[in-house]
């Protein structure tokens, strides 16, 4: 497949992940752009028999660690409320806020598993951590999210399949 | 027998257990309502994150930012168009469909997921005021809106609501089966090129959609393709 197309097809999911990770639309789009550029430059290093998704998410994550997280720590660490409100109706804002409250290392794990749909071993390779660490971070992230969302999981939402 | 702790439940929800582990935990699960409850909480959280954190309402990604490699002009244009399509809709599964179609299925399925989940307010007007409901929707959509009879599929009309499609009104009729499963019929003024039945599989609900005169219809539900098609055809025949 054409290398650009292979990258481009993954951009929407990368963007969703980046937005949930950074909480800022500008940061998310910068991150996605930088990831696409890097992926294009490094495409020759990518082994054809590998799955492109974990590779792209790994690139994005490295960029995030190198640059965005550093900058974010130096400025304020709050999610941009305007961006969240623009993107999400009320119910989903609770979800964003709960995610925001997680430590970044837990946030990336739960997003990679639940939003991007990666296997534990893929998350381990994307984040360069052991699979056991993926599991423990995921456990902590979910427990903390559930605690915060308990009011959101109200009886007004049916549990039947839609 | 393995110990059912939080890690194991997470792995079960994420489909990360070996078949042997899975079998062992499932028998433990049957006996313990509290563990079942915890498992469904995890699953609900997963679902909320996967379906809740969407970017469809965002301003589109500015494609001019991307480093378009050396290509002939037409290729750049093709690339830009496909990128716009892909970016606009998450996961890129609407890749080749025409834009109006994308809009319709996206809206119709979205409205289904949002409203079919409601316990107290699934519809704006309930079926006990069916005549009023249909009169109102007909007026707003400027066409006769009929609620097809889906009794032979064991679905009864629950009610309906007015929706928004761009700056135009659209409508949703909701049906419920005795076991609680719901399907919705979506109608909007529209002009899709093609009138034939088309199927769009989704993670949580699938849709059949078609065009009839100046109206676009979609039937949405978490049902097997065949069942949905039969209901869609019955609706089409009556509409």
Short mmCIF file of C-alpha atoms in Angstrom, two decimals:
data_model
loop_
_atom_site.label_atom_id
_atom_site.label_comp_id
_atom_site.label_asym_id
_atom_site.label_seq_id
_atom_site.Cartn_x
_atom_site.Cartn_y
_atom_site.Cartn_z
CA UNK A 1 0.00 0.00 0.00
CA UNK A 2 1.03 3.54 -0.63
CA UNK A 3 2.93 4.72 2.41
CA UNK A 4 1.08 7.99 2.72
CA UNK A 5 -2.27 6.32 2.57
CA UNK A 6 -1.26 3.82 5.19
CA UNK A 7 -0.33 6.67 7.51
CA UNK A 8 -3.28 8.87 6.64
CA UNK A 9 -5.77 6.12 7.38
CA UNK A 10 -4.60 6.06 10.97
CA UNK A 11 -4.76 9.82 11.50
CA UNK A 12 -8.32 10.05 12.85
CA UNK A 13 -7.59 7.53 15.58
CA UNK A 14 -4.23 9.15 16.34
CA UNK A 15 -6.02 12.46 16.64
CA UNK A 16 -8.62 11.11 19.04
CA UNK A 17 -5.85 9.63 21.14
CA UNK A 18 -3.77 12.81 21.06
CA UNK A 19 -6.73 14.94 22.03
CA UNK A 20 -7.63 12.72 24.95
CA UNK A 21 -4.00 12.62 26.04
CA UNK A 22 -3.28 16.34 25.87
CA UNK A 23 -6.79 17.75 26.29
CA UNK A 24 -5.95 20.55 23.89
CA UNK A 25 -6.95 20.63 20.28
CA UNK A 26 -3.93 22.68 19.22
CA UNK A 27 -1.49 20.39 20.98
CA UNK A 28 -3.26 17.34 19.62
CA UNK A 29 -3.08 18.58 16.03
CA UNK A 30 0.57 19.57 16.40
CA UNK A 31 1.28 16.15 17.77
CA UNK A 32 -0.56 14.41 14.94
CA UNK A 33 1.24 16.55 12.37
CA UNK A 34 4.63 15.81 13.89
CA UNK A 35 3.79 12.12 14.01
CA UNK A 36 2.75 12.07 10.35
CA UNK A 37 5.94 13.87 9.33
CA UNK A 38 8.15 11.59 11.32
CA UNK A 39 6.33 8.50 10.09
CA UNK A 40 6.80 9.57 6.49
CA UNK A 41 10.51 10.21 6.98
CA UNK A 42 11.06 6.99 8.86
CA UNK A 43 8.84 4.81 6.74
CA UNK A 44 11.81 3.03 5.20
CA UNK A 45 12.71 1.80 8.68
CA UNK A 46 9.30 0.33 9.19
CA UNK A 47 9.23 -3.41 8.62
CA UNK A 48 6.51 -4.39 6.20
CA UNK A 49 5.46 -7.45 8.15
CA UNK A 50 4.70 -5.39 11.23
CA UNK A 51 1.41 -3.77 12.06
CA UNK A 52 1.53 -0.06 11.31
CA UNK A 53 -0.77 1.05 14.13
CA UNK A 54 1.45 0.27 17.13
CA UNK A 55 4.38 1.77 15.25
CA UNK A 56 2.56 5.06 14.64
CA UNK A 57 1.26 5.26 18.21
CA UNK A 58 4.79 4.57 19.43
CA UNK A 59 6.10 7.50 17.35
CA UNK A 60 3.37 9.74 18.69
CA UNK A 61 4.06 8.69 22.22
CA UNK A 62 7.80 9.36 21.92
CA UNK A 63 7.11 12.81 20.52
CA UNK A 64 4.72 13.48 23.34
CA UNK A 65 7.28 12.45 25.94
CA UNK A 66 10.07 14.44 24.30
CA UNK A 67 8.29 17.68 23.76
CA UNK A 68 4.70 18.10 24.78
CA UNK A 69 4.87 16.62 28.22
CA UNK A 70 7.91 18.70 29.00
CA UNK A 71 6.18 21.86 27.88
CA UNK A 72 2.98 20.98 29.60
CA UNK A 73 4.75 20.47 32.89
CA UNK A 74 6.30 23.89 32.52
CA UNK A 75 3.05 25.62 31.78
CA UNK A 76 -0.17 24.66 33.46
CA UNK A 77 -1.33 21.12 33.39
CA UNK A 78 -5.04 21.77 33.06
CA UNK A 79 -7.15 20.52 30.23
CA UNK A 80 -8.48 23.34 28.08
CA UNK A 81 -12.14 23.57 29.00
CA UNK A 82 -13.07 25.39 25.83
CA UNK A 83 -11.73 22.63 23.64
CA UNK A 84 -13.51 19.99 25.63
CA UNK A 85 -16.80 21.81 25.55
CA UNK A 86 -16.55 22.41 21.86
CA UNK A 87 -15.91 18.76 21.17
CA UNK A 88 -18.13 17.06 23.63
CA UNK A 89 -21.64 17.13 24.95
CA UNK A 90 -22.14 17.23 28.69
CA UNK A 91 -22.00 13.51 29.37
CA UNK A 92 -18.64 13.15 27.71
CA UNK A 93 -17.12 16.06 29.53
CA UNK A 94 -17.31 14.07 32.75
CA UNK A 95 -15.33 11.40 31.02
CA UNK A 96 -12.68 13.90 29.96
CA UNK A 97 -12.45 15.35 33.41
CA UNK A 98 -12.02 11.94 34.95
CA UNK A 99 -9.27 11.18 32.43
CA UNK A 100 -7.59 14.46 33.17
CA UNK A 101 -7.32 13.60 36.82
CA UNK A 102 -5.33 10.44 36.07
CA UNK A 103 -1.54 10.50 36.17
CA UNK A 104 -0.31 10.69 32.58
CA UNK A 105 1.25 7.21 32.70
CA UNK A 106 -2.14 5.71 33.57
CA UNK A 107 -4.01 7.88 31.10
CA UNK A 108 -1.96 6.70 28.15
CA UNK A 109 -2.47 3.05 29.10
CA UNK A 110 -6.25 3.23 29.49
CA UNK A 111 -6.59 5.24 26.26
CA UNK A 112 -4.42 2.85 24.27
CA UNK A 113 -6.45 -0.13 25.50
CA UNK A 114 -9.98 1.29 25.48
CA UNK A 115 -9.89 4.03 22.87
CA UNK A 116 -7.36 2.65 20.40
CA UNK A 117 -8.14 -1.02 21.08
CA UNK A 118 -4.59 -2.31 21.49
CA UNK A 119 -3.62 -5.63 23.08
CA UNK A 120 -1.62 -5.45 26.31
CA UNK A 121 1.55 -6.58 24.57
CA UNK A 122 1.16 -3.86 21.95
CA UNK A 123 0.70 -1.23 24.64
CA UNK A 124 3.81 -2.59 26.35
CA UNK A 125 5.83 -2.13 23.16
CA UNK A 126 4.40 1.31 22.41
CA UNK A 127 5.22 2.62 25.89
CA UNK A 128 8.42 0.57 26.39
CA UNK A 129 7.19 -0.93 29.64
CA UNK A 130 6.65 -4.55 30.74
CA UNK A 131 3.23 -6.12 30.22
CA UNK A 132 2.79 -6.48 33.97
CA UNK A 133 3.15 -2.72 34.32
CA UNK A 134 0.50 -2.21 31.64
CA UNK A 135 -1.87 -4.33 33.68
CA UNK A 136 -1.21 -2.63 36.99
CA UNK A 137 -1.52 0.86 35.50
CA UNK A 138 -4.71 -0.16 33.74
CA UNK A 139 -6.13 -1.55 36.96
CA UNK A 140 -5.38 1.64 38.85
CA UNK A 141 -6.69 3.83 36.04
CA UNK A 142 -9.98 1.97 35.82
CA UNK A 143 -10.52 1.94 39.57
CA UNK A 144 -9.93 5.65 39.74
CA UNK A 145 -12.14 6.41 36.73
CA UNK A 146 -14.98 4.32 38.14
CA UNK A 147 -14.79 6.10 41.42
CA UNK A 148 -15.08 9.47 39.73
CA UNK A 149 -17.71 8.50 37.25
CA UNK A 150 -20.01 6.83 39.75
CA UNK A 151 -22.40 9.74 39.52
CA UNK A 152 -22.25 9.60 35.74
CA UNK A 153 -23.12 5.90 35.70
CA UNK A 154 -26.57 6.84 36.81
CA UNK A 155 -29.65 4.73 36.40
CA UNK A 156 -30.73 6.79 33.45
CA UNK A 157 -28.46 4.92 31.09
CA UNK A 158 -29.63 1.48 30.09
CA UNK A 159 -27.30 -1.44 30.24
CA UNK A 160 -28.87 -3.33 27.37
CA UNK A 161 -27.06 -3.57 24.05
CA UNK A 162 -28.06 -0.65 21.89
CA UNK B 1 -9.26 -22.32 39.75
CA UNK B 2 -7.68 -18.87 39.44
CA UNK B 3 -8.29 -16.12 41.95
CA UNK B 4 -10.73 -13.56 40.64
CA UNK B 5 -9.04 -10.26 41.37
CA UNK B 6 -9.21 -6.91 39.62
CA UNK B 7 -6.41 -7.83 37.19
CA UNK B 8 -8.19 -10.96 36.09
CA UNK B 9 -11.46 -9.11 35.56
CA UNK B 10 -9.65 -6.49 33.49
CA UNK B 11 -8.03 -9.18 31.39
CA UNK B 12 -11.40 -10.86 30.94
CA UNK B 13 -13.01 -7.60 29.80
CA UNK B 14 -10.08 -6.96 27.44
CA UNK B 15 -10.14 -10.48 26.06
CA UNK B 16 -6.61 -11.12 27.28
CA UNK B 17 -7.17 -14.43 29.11
CA UNK B 18 -6.08 -17.81 27.79
CA UNK B 19 -9.02 -20.09 26.94
CA UNK B 20 -8.25 -22.16 30.03
CA UNK B 21 -8.18 -19.16 32.35
CA UNK B 22 -11.33 -17.89 30.75
CA UNK B 23 -13.23 -21.09 31.32
CA UNK B 24 -12.13 -21.21 34.90
CA UNK B 25 -13.12 -17.64 35.68
CA UNK B 26 -16.46 -17.87 33.92
CA UNK B 27 -17.58 -20.65 36.23
CA UNK B 28 -16.51 -18.56 39.22
CA UNK B 29 -18.40 -15.61 37.77
CA UNK B 30 -21.70 -17.43 37.63
CA UNK B 31 -21.67 -17.85 41.37
CA UNK B 32 -20.85 -14.32 42.37
CA UNK B 33 -23.17 -11.42 41.63
CA UNK B 34 -20.73 -8.89 43.02
CA UNK B 35 -17.99 -9.94 40.62
CA UNK B 36 -20.46 -9.86 37.75
CA UNK B 37 -21.36 -6.34 38.69
CA UNK B 38 -17.73 -5.28 38.77
CA UNK B 39 -17.16 -6.86 35.36
CA UNK B 40 -20.08 -4.99 33.84
CA UNK B 41 -18.74 -1.76 35.32
CA UNK B 42 -15.41 -2.32 33.58
CA UNK B 43 -17.16 -3.10 30.32
CA UNK B 44 -19.29 0.00 30.56
CA UNK B 45 -16.24 2.16 31.18
CA UNK B 46 -14.52 0.61 28.15
CA UNK B 47 -17.57 1.34 26.02
CA UNK B 48 -17.81 4.90 27.28
CA UNK B 49 -14.20 5.60 26.42
CA UNK B 50 -14.34 3.96 23.01
CA UNK B 51 -17.57 5.57 21.92
CA UNK B 52 -17.54 8.68 24.07
CA UNK B 53 -14.25 10.24 23.09
CA UNK B 54 -15.00 11.07 19.50
CA UNK B 55 -13.78 13.91 17.37
CA UNK B 56 -16.57 14.03 14.83
CA UNK B 57 -17.80 17.39 15.99
CA UNK B 58 -14.34 18.96 15.84
CA UNK B 59 -13.32 21.46 13.23
CA UNK B 60 -11.57 19.34 10.61
CA UNK B 61 -7.85 18.74 10.79
CA UNK B 62 -6.06 21.30 8.66
CA UNK B 63 -4.63 19.15 5.92
CA UNK B 64 -2.41 21.88 4.53
CA UNK B 65 -0.27 21.34 7.62
CA UNK B 66 0.81 17.93 6.48
CA UNK B 67 4.01 17.50 4.54
CA UNK B 68 2.63 16.37 1.22
CA UNK B 69 5.44 14.51 -0.52
CA UNK B 70 6.48 15.28 -4.10
CA UNK B 71 3.61 14.26 -6.26
CA UNK B 72 1.78 15.44 -9.29
CA UNK B 73 -0.98 17.93 -8.67
CA UNK B 74 -3.92 15.60 -9.18
CA UNK B 75 -2.52 13.19 -6.72
CA UNK B 76 -2.32 15.90 -4.14
CA UNK B 77 -5.93 16.78 -4.77
CA UNK B 78 -7.03 13.15 -4.50
CA UNK B 79 -5.05 12.87 -1.33
CA UNK B 80 -6.61 15.99 0.12
CA UNK B 81 -10.12 14.82 -0.64
CA UNK B 82 -9.61 11.39 0.84
CA UNK B 83 -7.91 12.89 3.84
CA UNK B 84 -10.82 15.23 4.43
CA UNK B 85 -13.18 12.26 4.33
CA UNK B 86 -11.05 10.19 6.62
CA UNK B 87 -10.41 12.94 9.12
CA UNK B 88 -14.04 13.91 9.30
CA UNK B 89 -15.12 10.51 10.38
CA UNK B 90 -13.23 8.49 12.90
CA UNK B 91 -11.66 5.17 12.00
CA UNK B 92 -11.78 5.88 8.30
CA UNK B 93 -14.31 3.22 7.56
CA UNK B 94 -16.42 5.64 5.52
CA UNK B 95 -13.43 6.09 3.22
CA UNK B 96 -15.09 5.90 -0.18
CA UNK B 97 -18.70 6.78 0.50
CA UNK B 98 -20.13 10.03 -0.88
CA UNK B 99 -20.36 12.86 1.58
CA UNK B 100 -24.09 13.13 1.99
CA UNK B 101 -24.27 9.44 2.80
CA UNK B 102 -21.58 9.81 5.42
CA UNK B 103 -23.48 12.55 7.04
CA UNK B 104 -26.72 10.64 7.09
CA UNK B 105 -25.42 7.37 8.53
CA UNK B 106 -23.25 9.16 10.99
CA UNK B 107 -26.17 11.23 12.25
CA UNK B 108 -28.69 8.44 12.23
CA UNK B 109 -26.47 5.98 14.08
CA UNK B 110 -25.35 8.69 16.50
CA UNK B 111 -28.95 9.60 17.30
CA UNK B 112 -29.74 5.94 17.80
CA UNK B 113 -26.87 5.37 20.21
CA UNK B 114 -27.68 8.46 22.20
CA UNK B 115 -31.45 8.09 22.50
CA UNK B 116 -31.94 4.32 22.50
CA UNK B 117 -29.82 4.29 25.67
CA UNK B 118 -32.27 6.49 27.52
CA UNK B 119 -34.42 4.97 30.22
CA UNK B 120 -36.66 7.89 31.05
CA UNK B 121 -36.60 10.03 27.92
CA UNK B 122 -36.04 7.77 24.93
CA UNK B 123 -38.54 9.76 22.87
CA UNK B 124 -39.96 13.23 22.88
CA UNK B 125 -43.53 12.13 22.21
CA UNK B 126 -44.65 8.65 23.23
CA UNK B 127 -46.75 6.35 21.06
CA UNK B 128 -49.90 6.95 23.11
CA UNK B 129 -50.01 10.23 21.18
CA UNK B 130 -49.12 8.65 17.86
CA UNK B 131 -51.45 10.75 15.74
CA UNK B 132 -50.11 13.94 17.24
CA UNK B 133 -46.52 12.74 16.85
CA UNK B 134 -46.90 11.85 13.18
CA UNK B 135 -48.84 15.00 12.39
CA UNK B 136 -46.15 17.12 14.01
CA UNK B 137 -43.25 15.35 12.28
CA UNK B 138 -45.05 15.43 8.91
CA UNK B 139 -45.46 19.15 9.26
CA UNK B 140 -41.87 19.76 10.22
CA UNK B 141 -40.38 17.47 7.57
CA UNK B 142 -42.83 18.66 4.95
CA UNK B 143 -43.78 15.13 3.92
CA UNK B 144 -46.16 12.53 5.23
CA UNK B 145 -44.48 10.62 8.02
CA UNK B 146 -45.92 7.20 8.67
CA UNK B 147 -44.86 4.88 11.48
CA UNK B 148 -44.52 1.48 9.82
CA UNK B 149 -46.13 -1.43 11.59
CA UNK B 150 -43.33 -3.74 12.72
CA UNK B 151 -45.49 -6.05 14.83
CA UNK B 152 -44.49 -9.14 12.87
CA UNK B 153 -40.94 -8.60 14.09
CA UNK B 154 -42.34 -8.14 17.63
CA UNK B 155 -41.39 -4.48 17.59
CA UNK B 156 -43.89 -1.88 18.76
CA UNK B 157 -43.68 1.86 18.36
CA UNK B 158 -42.32 3.58 21.45
CA UNK B 159 -42.55 7.11 20.08
CA UNK B 160 -40.41 9.59 18.24
CA UNK B 161 -38.56 12.84 18.24
CA UNK B 162 -37.46 15.71 16.09
CA UNK B 163 -33.76 15.77 15.22
CA UNK B 164 -31.50 18.27 13.55
CA UNK B 165 -29.72 17.68 10.25
CA UNK B 166 -27.56 20.69 9.51
CA UNK B 167 -30.10 23.49 9.65
CA UNK B 168 -33.02 21.25 8.66
CA UNK B 169 -35.36 19.11 10.73
CA UNK B 170 -35.03 15.33 10.74
CA UNK B 171 -36.96 12.72 12.67
CA UNK B 172 -36.44 9.56 14.62
CA UNK B 173 -39.06 6.91 15.35
CA UNK B 174 -38.15 4.38 18.01
CA UNK B 175 -39.43 0.83 18.31
CA UNK B 176 -38.97 -1.60 21.15
CA UNK B 177 -39.12 -5.37 21.29
CA UNK B 178 -40.45 -7.20 24.35
CA UNK B 179 -36.89 -8.10 25.37
CA UNK B 180 -35.94 -4.42 25.46
CA UNK B 181 -34.00 -4.30 22.19
CA UNK B 182 -34.65 -1.08 20.30
CA UNK B 183 -34.44 -0.09 16.67
CA UNK B 184 -34.83 3.40 15.30
CA UNK B 185 -36.01 4.67 11.95
CA UNK B 186 -34.37 7.89 10.83
CA UNK B 187 -35.86 10.23 8.23
CA UNK B 188 -34.44 13.40 6.78
CA UNK B 189 -34.84 15.48 3.69
CA UNK B 190 -31.98 14.48 1.49
CA UNK B 191 -30.75 13.72 -1.93
CA UNK B 192 -28.45 10.75 -1.94
CA UNK B 193 -27.53 9.70 -5.45
CA UNK B 194 -28.42 6.10 -4.99
CA UNK B 195 -31.76 4.75 -3.86
CA UNK B 196 -30.83 1.13 -3.23
CA UNK B 197 -30.54 -0.40 0.23
CA UNK B 198 -27.10 -0.06 1.65
CA UNK B 199 -25.65 -1.58 4.78
CA UNK B 200 -23.22 0.02 7.19
CA UNK B 201 -21.85 -2.23 9.92
CA UNK B 202 -20.93 -0.51 13.16
CA UNK B 203 -19.31 -1.55 16.42
CA UNK B 204 -22.41 -0.98 18.50
CA UNK B 205 -25.22 -0.73 16.00
CA UNK B 206 -25.57 -1.29 12.27
CA UNK B 207 -27.69 0.54 9.76
CA UNK B 208 -29.53 0.00 6.50
CA UNK B 209 -30.20 3.19 4.62
CA UNK B 210 -31.98 4.11 1.44
CA UNK B 211 -33.31 7.05 -0.51
CA UNK B 212 -36.93 7.49 -1.53
CA UNK B 213 -37.97 10.55 -3.50
CA UNK B 214 -36.67 13.51 -1.49
CA UNK B 215 -36.25 11.65 1.78
CA UNK B 216 -33.36 9.68 3.16
CA UNK B 217 -34.20 6.80 5.51
CA UNK B 218 -32.07 4.74 7.82
CA UNK B 219 -32.95 1.84 10.05
CA UNK B 220 -30.55 1.32 12.91
CA UNK B 221 -30.20 -1.38 15.52
CA UNK B 222 -27.86 -3.84 17.19
CA UNK B 223 -29.29 -6.77 15.27
CA UNK B 224 -27.97 -9.26 12.74
CA UNK B 225 -27.81 -7.98 9.19
CA UNK B 226 -30.59 -10.27 7.95
CA UNK B 227 -33.02 -9.18 10.65
CA UNK B 228 -32.26 -5.53 10.06
CA UNK B 229 -32.71 -5.95 6.33
CA UNK B 230 -36.11 -7.60 6.79
CA UNK B 231 -37.28 -4.78 9.04
CA UNK B 232 -35.88 -2.16 6.67
CA UNK B 233 -37.68 -3.76 3.75
CA UNK B 234 -40.95 -3.93 5.66
CA UNK B 235 -40.54 -0.26 6.54
CA UNK B 236 -39.73 0.66 2.97
CA UNK B 237 -42.85 -1.14 1.75
CA UNK B 238 -45.06 0.80 4.12
CA UNK B 239 -43.49 4.23 3.81
#
